[in-house]
Amino acid sequence: MSELLQFVFSGLTTGSIYALSALGFAIIYNASRVINFAQGDFLMLGGMFTVACTQLGVPLYLAIPLGVLATVVAGALLERLAIAPAGNSNVVSLIIITIGASMFIEGVVQILFGKNQHAVPSFSGETAIPVGGAMLLPQSLWVIGVAAVIVVFVGCFFRFTMIGKAMLAMSANREAAQLVGINTRMMLLVSFCMAAFLGATAGIVAAPITMVVYDLGQMLGLKGFVAATLGGMGSGVGAIVGGLLVGLLEAFVAGYVSSAYKDAVPFVLIIIILLVRPGGIFGAKSVDRV
Amino acid sequence: MPTSHEHAIGALAKPVLEVSNLEAAYGRIQVLHGINIKVGEGQLISLVGANGAGKTTLLKAISGLIEVTGGTITLFGDAITTAPPDRRVRAGISLVPEGRQVFAPLSVEDNLRLGAYTRRDNEREIDLERMYELFPILKQRRRLAAGMLSGGQQQMLAIARALMARPKVLLLDEPSMGLAPRLVQEIFEVISNCKSKGIPILLVEQNALAALSIADYAYVLETGKVTVEGTGPELMRDDKVQQAYLGM
């Protein structure tokens, strides 16, 4: 029983990270139908910028917001310099551009910060808290807590703000969105900034657990993509449920089978989803009447 | 009919929207070959023509959804030929697109609020209530996803959404398409209502009889060119128009 609880804790922790990553995928997908394969790099950049700041002597509580800010700027630059100039290219071309951008980002980071792993100290110590026979790391609480807060924040953004609704409208019908005066180019920029914000935050709270290395984003990004697809691409709730599911499944396989198979979980999962339910769990059902 | 044009109401009203020598193409296929039309203050202008004549293309070009390859579009004398669509909405052009194009997963009320997306004034709530008075069915269904509405209700919503922008000129693309006759009549009443409020309207319709009978001035479009123009009654008397579009 305590073993199971231990796996649940670890699954929820990684699951929260995947959920935030998946949410980033969903937001950009909704704005443009583009799968942004540089999403994982936002997680890495968040961690890396934070590490860089602490190495320059900036205290952690300042380094974190600076890391988030720098990543958001990187997200905006990605959209302005790589996506926007492609104009009305088809979605597949744009997706390939994001793959190229991801390689570019990883290359630059490798040159600037090297290939080695960088450590970020836990936010509130390493002393594990015993819960029901299992041990919970304080950093896990940070990850789950921050993810929960951000999810609520993003939910409110789409439900209650005009910009959020405009983004949903753009996702539902791009031409009609233009016809009510929504600046779709600006919205795309906003969506990249939001995705970068989500990624950076996830990357930073996870950094004390994952360590930061230039290619950290590859795995985290791909798993976030699987989570988004599992939940139903474009669905916010789907991204969160998908993220937690992938995290939990990984933890169970690692715990009960072998940690060697842990990374195979999401990729086996995506094959099953695509065969059984290509739209994902919360995949958009068409409610159109004509 | 160049001479009648001079005497038409079209020549008297101050122009709001002017399209001159407009050309547009899909890829290498040219669709519009030098279109000239004018919408004056308070006027209802109808554009009739067969499928593929370029009516929808013209409206899309005016609202900026497609780029033009030649000619100019001016609104109150200002060129907007290359402005992005959101700038044109801000300038006062609203298009009710063909096939309604409501935001299906969003609520009816959100659809209406998004109609006022470009506005920053304090009268948006008042206008929302006005739309509910104009279309009581939308008030009843305001929490429902727009995609769940019937075709006629979606058309009402699409028109109301466009009106929420307080347009200086309203473009309507086939508002009666696919609707039951009773609803067609209702839609035309709504259009007349907008006209009586002084909103200049450019109406594209396949239902030529209805479109011509409420028009101050009308154009017949054939394969991307204006072939006949004149006041509504003039066109209804025109032999060619009668044969081709009124089935007489």
Coordinates of C-alpha atoms in Angstrom, one line a residue:
Chain A
M1 CA 0.0 0.0 0.0
S2 CA 2.7 2.5 1.0
E3 CA 4.5 1.4 -2.2
L4 CA 1.5 2.2 -4.3
L5 CA 1.2 5.6 -2.6
Q6 CA 4.9 6.3 -3.3
F7 CA 4.3 5.6 -7.0
V8 CA 1.3 7.8 -7.0
F9 CA 3.3 10.7 -5.6
S10 CA 6.0 10.3 -8.1
G11 CA 3.5 9.9 -10.9
L12 CA 1.5 13.0 -9.9
T13 CA 4.8 15.0 -9.8
T14 CA 6.0 14.1 -13.3
G15 CA 2.4 14.1 -14.5
S16 CA 2.0 17.8 -13.4
I17 CA 5.0 18.7 -15.5
Y18 CA 3.7 16.8 -18.5
A19 CA 0.3 18.5 -18.0
L20 CA 1.8 22.0 -18.1
S21 CA 3.8 21.0 -21.2
A22 CA 0.7 19.5 -22.8
L23 CA -1.2 22.7 -22.0
G24 CA 1.4 24.7 -23.9
F25 CA 0.9 22.3 -26.9
A26 CA -2.8 22.8 -26.7
I27 CA -2.7 26.6 -26.6
I28 CA -0.5 26.9 -29.7
Y29 CA -2.4 24.2 -31.5
N30 CA -5.7 26.0 -30.8
A31 CA -4.3 29.3 -32.2
S32 CA -2.7 27.9 -35.3
R33 CA -3.2 24.0 -35.6
V34 CA 0.6 23.9 -35.3
I35 CA 2.2 21.3 -33.0
N36 CA 5.1 23.2 -31.5
F37 CA 7.9 20.7 -31.1
A38 CA 10.0 23.4 -29.4
Q39 CA 7.6 23.2 -26.4
G40 CA 10.0 21.0 -24.5
D41 CA 12.7 23.5 -25.0
F42 CA 10.7 26.1 -23.2
L43 CA 10.9 23.8 -20.1
M44 CA 14.7 23.5 -20.6
L45 CA 15.2 27.2 -21.2
G46 CA 13.3 28.1 -18.0
G47 CA 15.5 25.9 -16.0
M48 CA 18.7 26.9 -17.8
F49 CA 18.0 30.7 -17.5
T50 CA 17.4 30.2 -13.8
V51 CA 20.6 28.3 -13.4
A52 CA 22.5 31.0 -15.3
C53 CA 21.0 33.7 -13.0
T54 CA 22.0 31.8 -9.8
Q55 CA 25.5 31.3 -11.2
L56 CA 25.8 35.0 -11.6
G57 CA 24.9 35.4 -7.9
V58 CA 21.2 36.3 -8.3
P59 CA 19.2 34.8 -5.4
L60 CA 16.8 32.0 -6.4
Y61 CA 13.6 34.0 -5.6
L62 CA 14.7 36.5 -8.2
A63 CA 16.3 34.1 -10.6
I64 CA 13.0 32.2 -11.0
P65 CA 10.9 35.1 -12.4
L66 CA 13.9 36.2 -14.5
G67 CA 14.1 32.7 -15.9
V68 CA 10.4 32.7 -16.7
L69 CA 10.6 36.2 -18.3
A70 CA 13.6 35.3 -20.4
T71 CA 11.8 32.2 -21.7
V72 CA 8.7 34.1 -22.6
V73 CA 10.9 36.5 -24.6
A74 CA 12.4 33.4 -26.3
G75 CA 8.9 32.2 -27.1
A76 CA 8.0 35.6 -28.6
L77 CA 11.2 35.6 -30.6
L78 CA 10.4 32.1 -31.9
E79 CA 7.1 33.2 -33.1
R80 CA 8.3 36.5 -34.6
L81 CA 11.5 35.2 -36.2
A82 CA 10.5 31.7 -37.3
I83 CA 6.7 31.3 -37.5
A84 CA 5.4 34.8 -38.5
P85 CA 7.8 35.2 -41.5
A86 CA 6.4 31.9 -42.9
G87 CA 3.1 33.7 -43.3
N88 CA 0.4 31.5 -44.7
S89 CA 2.5 28.4 -45.2
N90 CA 0.7 25.2 -44.5
V91 CA 0.6 23.7 -41.0
V92 CA 3.1 20.9 -41.8
S93 CA 5.7 23.4 -42.9
L94 CA 5.2 25.3 -39.7
I95 CA 5.5 22.2 -37.6
I96 CA 8.8 21.4 -39.4
I97 CA 10.0 24.9 -38.6
T98 CA 9.3 24.3 -34.9
I99 CA 11.5 21.1 -35.1
G100 CA 14.3 23.2 -36.7
A101 CA 13.8 25.9 -34.0
S102 CA 14.1 23.2 -31.3
M103 CA 17.4 22.0 -32.7
F104 CA 18.7 25.5 -33.0
I105 CA 17.7 26.4 -29.4
E106 CA 19.4 23.2 -28.1
G107 CA 22.5 24.0 -30.2
V108 CA 22.8 27.5 -28.9
V109 CA 22.3 26.4 -25.3
Q110 CA 24.9 23.7 -25.7
I111 CA 27.4 26.3 -26.9
L112 CA 26.6 28.8 -24.1
F113 CA 26.1 26.5 -21.1
G114 CA 27.9 23.4 -22.1
K115 CA 26.7 19.8 -22.3
N116 CA 26.9 19.0 -18.6
Q117 CA 24.0 18.8 -16.2
H118 CA 23.3 21.8 -13.9
A119 CA 21.7 21.5 -10.5
V120 CA 19.1 23.8 -9.1
P121 CA 18.6 23.6 -5.3
S122 CA 15.2 22.5 -4.0
F123 CA 13.0 25.4 -3.0
S124 CA 12.4 24.3 0.5
G125 CA 15.0 21.7 1.4
E126 CA 15.3 18.0 0.8
T127 CA 13.7 16.6 4.0
A128 CA 11.0 14.2 2.8
I129 CA 7.7 14.3 4.5
P130 CA 6.3 10.9 5.6
V131 CA 2.7 10.5 4.3
G132 CA 0.8 7.2 4.9
G133 CA 4.0 5.2 4.9
A134 CA 5.4 6.9 1.7
M135 CA 7.8 9.7 1.5
L136 CA 6.9 13.0 -0.2
L137 CA 9.6 15.4 -1.3
P138 CA 8.8 19.1 -0.6
Q139 CA 9.8 19.8 -4.2
S140 CA 7.0 17.5 -5.4
L141 CA 4.6 19.6 -3.4
W142 CA 6.0 22.6 -5.2
V143 CA 5.5 21.0 -8.6
I144 CA 2.0 19.8 -8.0
G145 CA 1.0 23.1 -6.2
V146 CA 2.4 25.4 -8.8
A147 CA 0.8 23.3 -11.6
A148 CA -2.6 23.4 -9.9
V149 CA -2.4 27.2 -9.5
I150 CA -1.4 27.7 -13.1
V151 CA -4.2 25.4 -14.4
V152 CA -6.8 27.4 -12.4
F153 CA -5.2 30.6 -13.8
V154 CA -5.3 29.4 -17.4
G155 CA -8.9 28.2 -16.9
C156 CA -10.0 31.6 -15.7
F157 CA -8.1 33.3 -18.5
F158 CA -10.1 31.3 -21.2
R159 CA -13.4 31.6 -19.3
F160 CA -13.5 35.2 -18.2
T161 CA -11.2 37.3 -20.3
M162 CA -12.0 38.7 -23.7
I163 CA -8.5 37.8 -25.0
G164 CA -9.1 34.2 -23.8
K165 CA -12.4 34.0 -25.6
A166 CA -10.9 35.5 -28.7
M167 CA -8.3 32.7 -28.7
L168 CA -11.1 30.1 -28.4
A169 CA -13.0 31.9 -31.2
M170 CA -9.9 31.8 -33.3
S171 CA -9.6 28.1 -32.7
A172 CA -13.2 27.5 -33.5
N173 CA -13.3 29.5 -36.7
R174 CA -10.3 31.5 -37.8
E175 CA -12.0 33.4 -40.7
A176 CA -14.9 34.4 -38.5
A177 CA -12.5 35.5 -35.8
Q178 CA -10.8 37.8 -38.3
L179 CA -14.3 39.1 -39.3
V180 CA -15.1 40.3 -35.7
G181 CA -11.7 42.1 -35.7
I182 CA -9.5 39.7 -33.8
N183 CA -5.9 40.3 -34.8
T184 CA -4.9 36.7 -35.5
R185 CA -1.2 37.5 -35.9
M186 CA -1.2 39.1 -32.4
M187 CA -3.1 36.2 -31.0
L188 CA -0.5 33.7 -32.3
L189 CA 2.2 35.8 -30.6
V190 CA 0.2 35.7 -27.3
S191 CA -0.2 32.0 -27.6
F192 CA 3.5 31.4 -28.0
C193 CA 4.2 33.6 -25.0
M194 CA 1.7 31.7 -22.9
A195 CA 3.1 28.4 -24.0
A196 CA 6.6 29.6 -23.1
F197 CA 5.3 30.8 -19.7
L198 CA 3.8 27.4 -19.0
G199 CA 6.8 25.6 -20.1
A200 CA 9.3 27.8 -18.2
T201 CA 7.3 27.5 -15.0
A202 CA 7.1 23.7 -15.3
G203 CA 10.8 23.5 -16.2
I204 CA 11.8 25.6 -13.2
V205 CA 9.8 23.9 -10.5
A206 CA 10.9 20.5 -11.9
A207 CA 14.5 21.6 -12.2
P208 CA 15.6 20.5 -8.7
I209 CA 14.3 17.0 -9.5
T210 CA 15.2 16.6 -13.2
M211 CA 18.5 18.6 -13.2
V212 CA 18.9 20.9 -16.2
V213 CA 20.7 19.8 -19.4
Y214 CA 20.6 21.2 -22.9
D215 CA 18.5 18.3 -24.3
L216 CA 16.1 18.0 -21.4
G217 CA 13.4 19.4 -23.6
Q218 CA 13.3 16.5 -26.1
M219 CA 11.9 13.9 -23.7
L220 CA 9.7 16.4 -21.7
G221 CA 8.4 17.9 -24.9
L222 CA 7.6 14.6 -26.5
K223 CA 5.9 13.3 -23.4
G224 CA 3.9 16.5 -23.2
F225 CA 2.9 15.9 -26.8
V226 CA 1.7 12.4 -26.0
A227 CA -0.2 13.8 -23.0
A228 CA -1.9 16.4 -25.1
T229 CA -2.8 13.8 -27.8
L230 CA -4.1 11.4 -25.1
G231 CA -6.3 14.0 -23.6
G232 CA -7.5 15.3 -27.0
M233 CA -5.4 17.8 -28.8
G234 CA -6.7 21.3 -28.2
S235 CA -8.6 20.4 -25.0
G236 CA -7.4 22.1 -21.8
V237 CA -9.0 19.6 -19.5
G238 CA -7.6 16.8 -21.8
A239 CA -4.1 18.2 -21.5
I240 CA -4.2 18.0 -17.7
V241 CA -5.8 14.6 -17.5
G242 CA -3.5 13.3 -20.2
G243 CA -0.5 14.7 -18.4
L244 CA -1.4 13.1 -15.1
L245 CA -2.3 9.8 -16.8
V246 CA 1.1 9.6 -18.6
G247 CA 2.9 10.5 -15.4
L248 CA 1.1 7.9 -13.3
L249 CA 1.4 5.1 -15.9
E250 CA 5.1 5.9 -16.1
A251 CA 5.5 5.7 -12.4
F252 CA 3.6 2.4 -12.1
V253 CA 5.6 0.8 -15.0
A254 CA 8.8 2.0 -13.4
G255 CA 7.8 0.7 -10.0
Y256 CA 6.0 -2.6 -10.8
V257 CA 7.8 -3.6 -14.0
S258 CA 11.1 -2.0 -14.6
S259 CA 12.4 1.6 -14.8
A260 CA 14.0 0.6 -18.0
Y261 CA 10.6 0.5 -19.7
K262 CA 9.5 3.8 -18.1
D263 CA 10.3 6.0 -21.2
A264 CA 8.6 3.5 -23.5
V265 CA 5.2 4.1 -21.8
P266 CA 4.2 7.3 -23.6
F267 CA 5.2 6.0 -27.0
V268 CA 3.3 2.7 -26.6
L269 CA 0.5 4.8 -25.3
I270 CA 0.4 7.0 -28.3
I271 CA 0.2 4.1 -30.7
I272 CA -2.8 2.7 -28.7
I273 CA -4.6 6.1 -28.7
L274 CA -4.1 6.6 -32.4
L275 CA -5.5 3.1 -33.1
V276 CA -8.4 3.2 -30.6
R277 CA -9.4 6.8 -30.2
P278 CA -7.6 9.1 -32.5
G279 CA -9.4 12.2 -31.1
G280 CA -8.1 11.5 -27.5
I281 CA -10.2 11.2 -24.4
F282 CA -11.7 14.7 -24.6
G283 CA -11.3 15.1 -28.3
A284 CA -13.4 17.9 -29.8
K285 CA -16.8 16.5 -30.9
S286 CA -18.4 18.5 -33.6
V287 CA -21.5 20.2 -32.5
D288 CA -22.2 21.9 -35.7
R289 CA -25.7 22.0 -37.2
V290 CA -26.2 23.0 -40.7
Chain B
M1 CA -27.1 51.9 -68.2
P2 CA -24.7 54.7 -67.7
T3 CA -27.3 57.5 -68.1
S4 CA -29.7 56.1 -65.5
H5 CA -26.8 55.7 -63.2
E6 CA -26.4 59.5 -63.1
H7 CA -30.0 59.9 -62.0
A8 CA -29.9 57.0 -59.6
I9 CA -29.9 57.5 -55.9
G10 CA -26.4 56.1 -56.1
A11 CA -25.1 59.3 -57.5
L12 CA -26.8 61.5 -54.9
A13 CA -25.8 59.7 -51.7
K14 CA -22.3 60.3 -50.3
P15 CA -20.2 57.3 -50.9
V16 CA -19.3 55.2 -47.9
L17 CA -17.6 52.3 -49.6
E18 CA -16.1 52.5 -53.0
V19 CA -14.6 49.6 -55.0
S20 CA -12.6 50.6 -58.1
N21 CA -11.2 48.3 -60.8
L22 CA -10.9 45.6 -58.2
E23 CA -9.1 42.4 -59.3
A24 CA -8.6 39.3 -57.3
A25 CA -7.4 35.8 -58.0
Y26 CA -7.2 32.4 -56.4
G27 CA -3.7 31.3 -57.4
R28 CA -3.4 31.8 -61.1
I29 CA -7.1 31.8 -61.7
Q30 CA -8.4 35.4 -61.9
V31 CA -11.9 35.7 -60.3
L32 CA -12.6 39.4 -60.3
H33 CA -11.9 41.4 -63.5
G34 CA -12.0 45.1 -62.6
I35 CA -15.1 45.5 -60.4
N36 CA -16.6 49.0 -59.8
I37 CA -19.3 49.4 -57.1
K38 CA -20.3 52.0 -54.7
V39 CA -22.3 52.0 -51.5
G40 CA -23.6 55.3 -50.4
E41 CA -24.9 56.6 -47.1
G42 CA -28.0 54.8 -45.9
Q43 CA -28.2 52.8 -49.1
L44 CA -29.0 49.1 -49.6
I45 CA -27.0 47.8 -52.5
S46 CA -27.7 44.4 -53.9
L47 CA -25.3 42.2 -55.8
V48 CA -26.9 39.4 -57.7
G49 CA -25.4 36.8 -59.9
A50 CA -25.0 33.1 -60.5
N51 CA -22.8 30.7 -58.6
G52 CA -19.1 31.3 -59.3
A53 CA -19.7 34.9 -60.5
G54 CA -17.3 36.2 -57.9
K55 CA -19.8 37.6 -55.4
T56 CA -18.3 35.9 -52.3
T57 CA -14.8 36.7 -53.5
L58 CA -15.7 40.3 -53.8
L59 CA -17.0 40.5 -50.2
K60 CA -14.0 38.6 -48.9
A61 CA -11.7 41.0 -50.7
I62 CA -13.6 44.0 -49.2
S63 CA -13.2 42.6 -45.7
G64 CA -9.6 41.6 -46.2
L65 CA -9.9 37.9 -46.0
I66 CA -8.2 37.6 -49.4
E67 CA -5.6 39.8 -51.0
V68 CA -6.5 41.7 -54.1
T69 CA -4.2 41.7 -57.2
G70 CA -5.3 45.1 -58.5
G71 CA -7.6 48.1 -57.9
T72 CA -8.6 49.9 -54.8
I73 CA -11.1 49.8 -51.9
T74 CA -11.9 53.0 -50.0
L75 CA -14.0 53.5 -46.9
F76 CA -15.0 57.2 -46.4
G77 CA -12.3 58.1 -48.9
D78 CA -9.5 56.3 -47.0
A79 CA -7.8 53.5 -48.9
I80 CA -8.0 50.2 -47.1
T81 CA -7.0 48.0 -50.0
T82 CA -4.1 46.4 -48.1
A83 CA -5.2 46.7 -44.5
P84 CA -5.5 43.5 -42.5
P85 CA -9.0 42.3 -41.7
D86 CA -9.0 43.5 -38.1
R87 CA -8.2 47.0 -39.1
R88 CA -11.1 47.0 -41.5
V89 CA -13.5 45.9 -38.8
R90 CA -12.2 48.8 -36.6
A91 CA -12.7 51.1 -39.6
G92 CA -16.3 50.0 -39.8
I93 CA -16.7 47.1 -42.2
S94 CA -18.6 44.0 -40.9
L95 CA -19.2 40.9 -43.0
V96 CA -21.8 38.3 -42.2
P97 CA -20.1 35.5 -44.0
E98 CA -21.7 32.8 -46.2
G99 CA -22.8 29.8 -44.2
R100 CA -23.1 31.8 -40.9
Q101 CA -19.7 30.9 -39.5
V102 CA -20.7 31.3 -35.8
F103 CA -18.2 30.2 -33.2
A104 CA -19.8 26.8 -32.7
P105 CA -18.4 25.7 -29.3
L106 CA -18.8 29.2 -27.7
S107 CA -22.1 30.3 -26.1
V108 CA -24.5 32.5 -28.0
E109 CA -23.7 35.3 -25.6
D110 CA -20.0 34.9 -26.1
N111 CA -20.5 35.0 -29.8
L112 CA -22.3 38.4 -29.4
R113 CA -19.7 39.8 -27.1
L114 CA -17.0 38.8 -29.5
G115 CA -18.9 40.8 -32.1
A116 CA -18.0 43.9 -30.1
Y117 CA -14.4 42.8 -29.8
T118 CA -13.0 45.9 -31.4
R119 CA -15.0 48.3 -29.3
R120 CA -13.8 49.9 -26.1
D121 CA -16.9 52.1 -25.3
N122 CA -19.3 51.5 -22.4
E123 CA -22.4 50.8 -24.5
R124 CA -21.6 47.2 -25.4
E125 CA -23.9 45.9 -22.7
I126 CA -26.7 48.1 -24.0
D127 CA -26.2 46.8 -27.5
L128 CA -26.2 43.3 -26.3
E129 CA -29.7 43.9 -24.8
R130 CA -30.7 45.6 -28.1
M131 CA -29.8 42.4 -30.0
Y132 CA -31.8 40.3 -27.5
E133 CA -34.8 42.6 -28.2
L134 CA -34.3 42.3 -31.9
F135 CA -33.8 38.5 -31.7
P136 CA -35.7 37.2 -28.6
I137 CA -34.8 33.6 -29.5
L138 CA -31.1 34.4 -29.0
K139 CA -31.9 35.7 -25.4
Q140 CA -33.7 32.4 -24.6
R141 CA -30.7 30.4 -25.9
R142 CA -27.9 32.7 -24.7
R143 CA -26.1 30.1 -22.6
L144 CA -26.3 27.4 -25.4
A145 CA -23.4 26.6 -27.6
A146 CA -23.9 28.5 -30.9
G147 CA -23.4 25.3 -32.9
M148 CA -26.6 23.8 -31.3
L149 CA -28.8 26.5 -32.8
S150 CA -30.9 25.8 -35.9
G151 CA -29.7 27.2 -39.3
G152 CA -32.1 30.2 -39.1
Q153 CA -31.1 31.0 -35.5
Q154 CA -27.4 30.8 -36.5
Q155 CA -28.1 33.3 -39.3
M156 CA -29.8 35.6 -36.8
L157 CA -26.8 35.2 -34.5
A158 CA -24.3 35.9 -37.3
I159 CA -26.2 39.1 -38.2
A160 CA -26.4 40.2 -34.6
R161 CA -22.7 39.4 -34.0
A162 CA -21.9 41.7 -37.0
L163 CA -24.2 44.4 -35.7
M164 CA -22.5 44.3 -32.3
A165 CA -19.5 45.9 -34.0
R166 CA -21.7 49.0 -34.8
P167 CA -20.6 48.7 -38.5
K168 CA -20.5 51.7 -40.7
V169 CA -21.2 49.4 -43.6
L170 CA -22.7 45.9 -43.3
L171 CA -21.9 43.2 -45.9
L172 CA -24.2 40.2 -46.1
D173 CA -23.3 37.1 -48.0
E174 CA -26.3 34.9 -48.9
P175 CA -28.1 35.4 -45.7
S176 CA -31.2 33.5 -46.9
M177 CA -29.2 30.4 -48.2
G178 CA -30.7 27.1 -47.1
L179 CA -33.4 28.6 -45.0
A180 CA -37.2 27.8 -45.0
P181 CA -39.3 30.5 -46.8
R182 CA -40.8 31.8 -43.6
L183 CA -37.3 32.3 -42.2
V184 CA -36.1 33.9 -45.4
Q185 CA -38.9 36.5 -45.0
E186 CA -37.8 37.1 -41.4
I187 CA -34.2 37.6 -42.4
F188 CA -35.3 40.1 -45.1
E189 CA -37.3 42.0 -42.4
V190 CA -34.2 42.2 -40.3
I191 CA -32.2 43.5 -43.2
S192 CA -34.9 46.2 -44.0
N193 CA -34.8 47.1 -40.3
C194 CA -31.0 47.7 -40.4
K195 CA -31.5 49.8 -43.5
S196 CA -34.2 51.9 -41.8
K197 CA -31.7 52.5 -39.0
G198 CA -29.4 54.0 -41.7
I199 CA -26.8 51.3 -41.9
P200 CA -25.4 51.1 -45.4
I201 CA -25.7 47.5 -46.7
L202 CA -24.1 45.5 -49.4
L203 CA -26.2 42.5 -49.9
V204 CA -25.2 39.4 -51.9
E205 CA -28.1 37.1 -52.8
Q206 CA -29.1 34.3 -55.1
N207 CA -32.7 35.1 -54.3
A208 CA -32.6 37.9 -56.9
L209 CA -36.3 38.9 -56.7
A210 CA -36.1 39.5 -52.9
A211 CA -32.7 41.2 -53.2
L212 CA -33.8 43.6 -56.1
S213 CA -37.1 44.5 -54.5
I214 CA -35.5 46.0 -51.4
A215 CA -32.4 47.5 -53.1
D216 CA -31.8 51.2 -53.8
Y217 CA -29.3 50.2 -56.4
A218 CA -28.1 46.9 -57.7
Y219 CA -25.3 45.2 -59.7
V220 CA -25.4 42.0 -61.7
L221 CA -22.1 40.1 -61.6
E222 CA -21.2 37.6 -64.3
T223 CA -17.8 35.8 -64.3
G224 CA -16.1 38.5 -62.3
K225 CA -17.5 41.5 -64.1
V226 CA -20.4 43.9 -63.5
T227 CA -22.6 43.4 -66.6
V228 CA -25.7 45.3 -65.6
E229 CA -26.4 47.9 -63.0
G230 CA -29.2 50.2 -62.1
T231 CA -31.9 50.9 -59.5
G232 CA -33.8 47.9 -58.1
P233 CA -37.0 48.5 -60.2
E234 CA -34.9 49.2 -63.3
L235 CA -33.1 45.8 -63.0
M236 CA -36.4 44.1 -62.3
R237 CA -37.7 45.4 -65.6
D238 CA -34.5 44.5 -67.5
D239 CA -35.2 41.7 -70.0
K240 CA -31.8 40.0 -69.5
V241 CA -32.1 40.1 -65.8
Q242 CA -35.7 38.8 -65.9
Q243 CA -34.6 35.9 -68.1
A244 CA -31.5 35.0 -66.3
Y245 CA -32.3 35.7 -62.6
L246 CA -36.0 36.2 -62.1
G247 CA -37.1 33.2 -64.2
M248 CA -39.6 35.2 -66.2

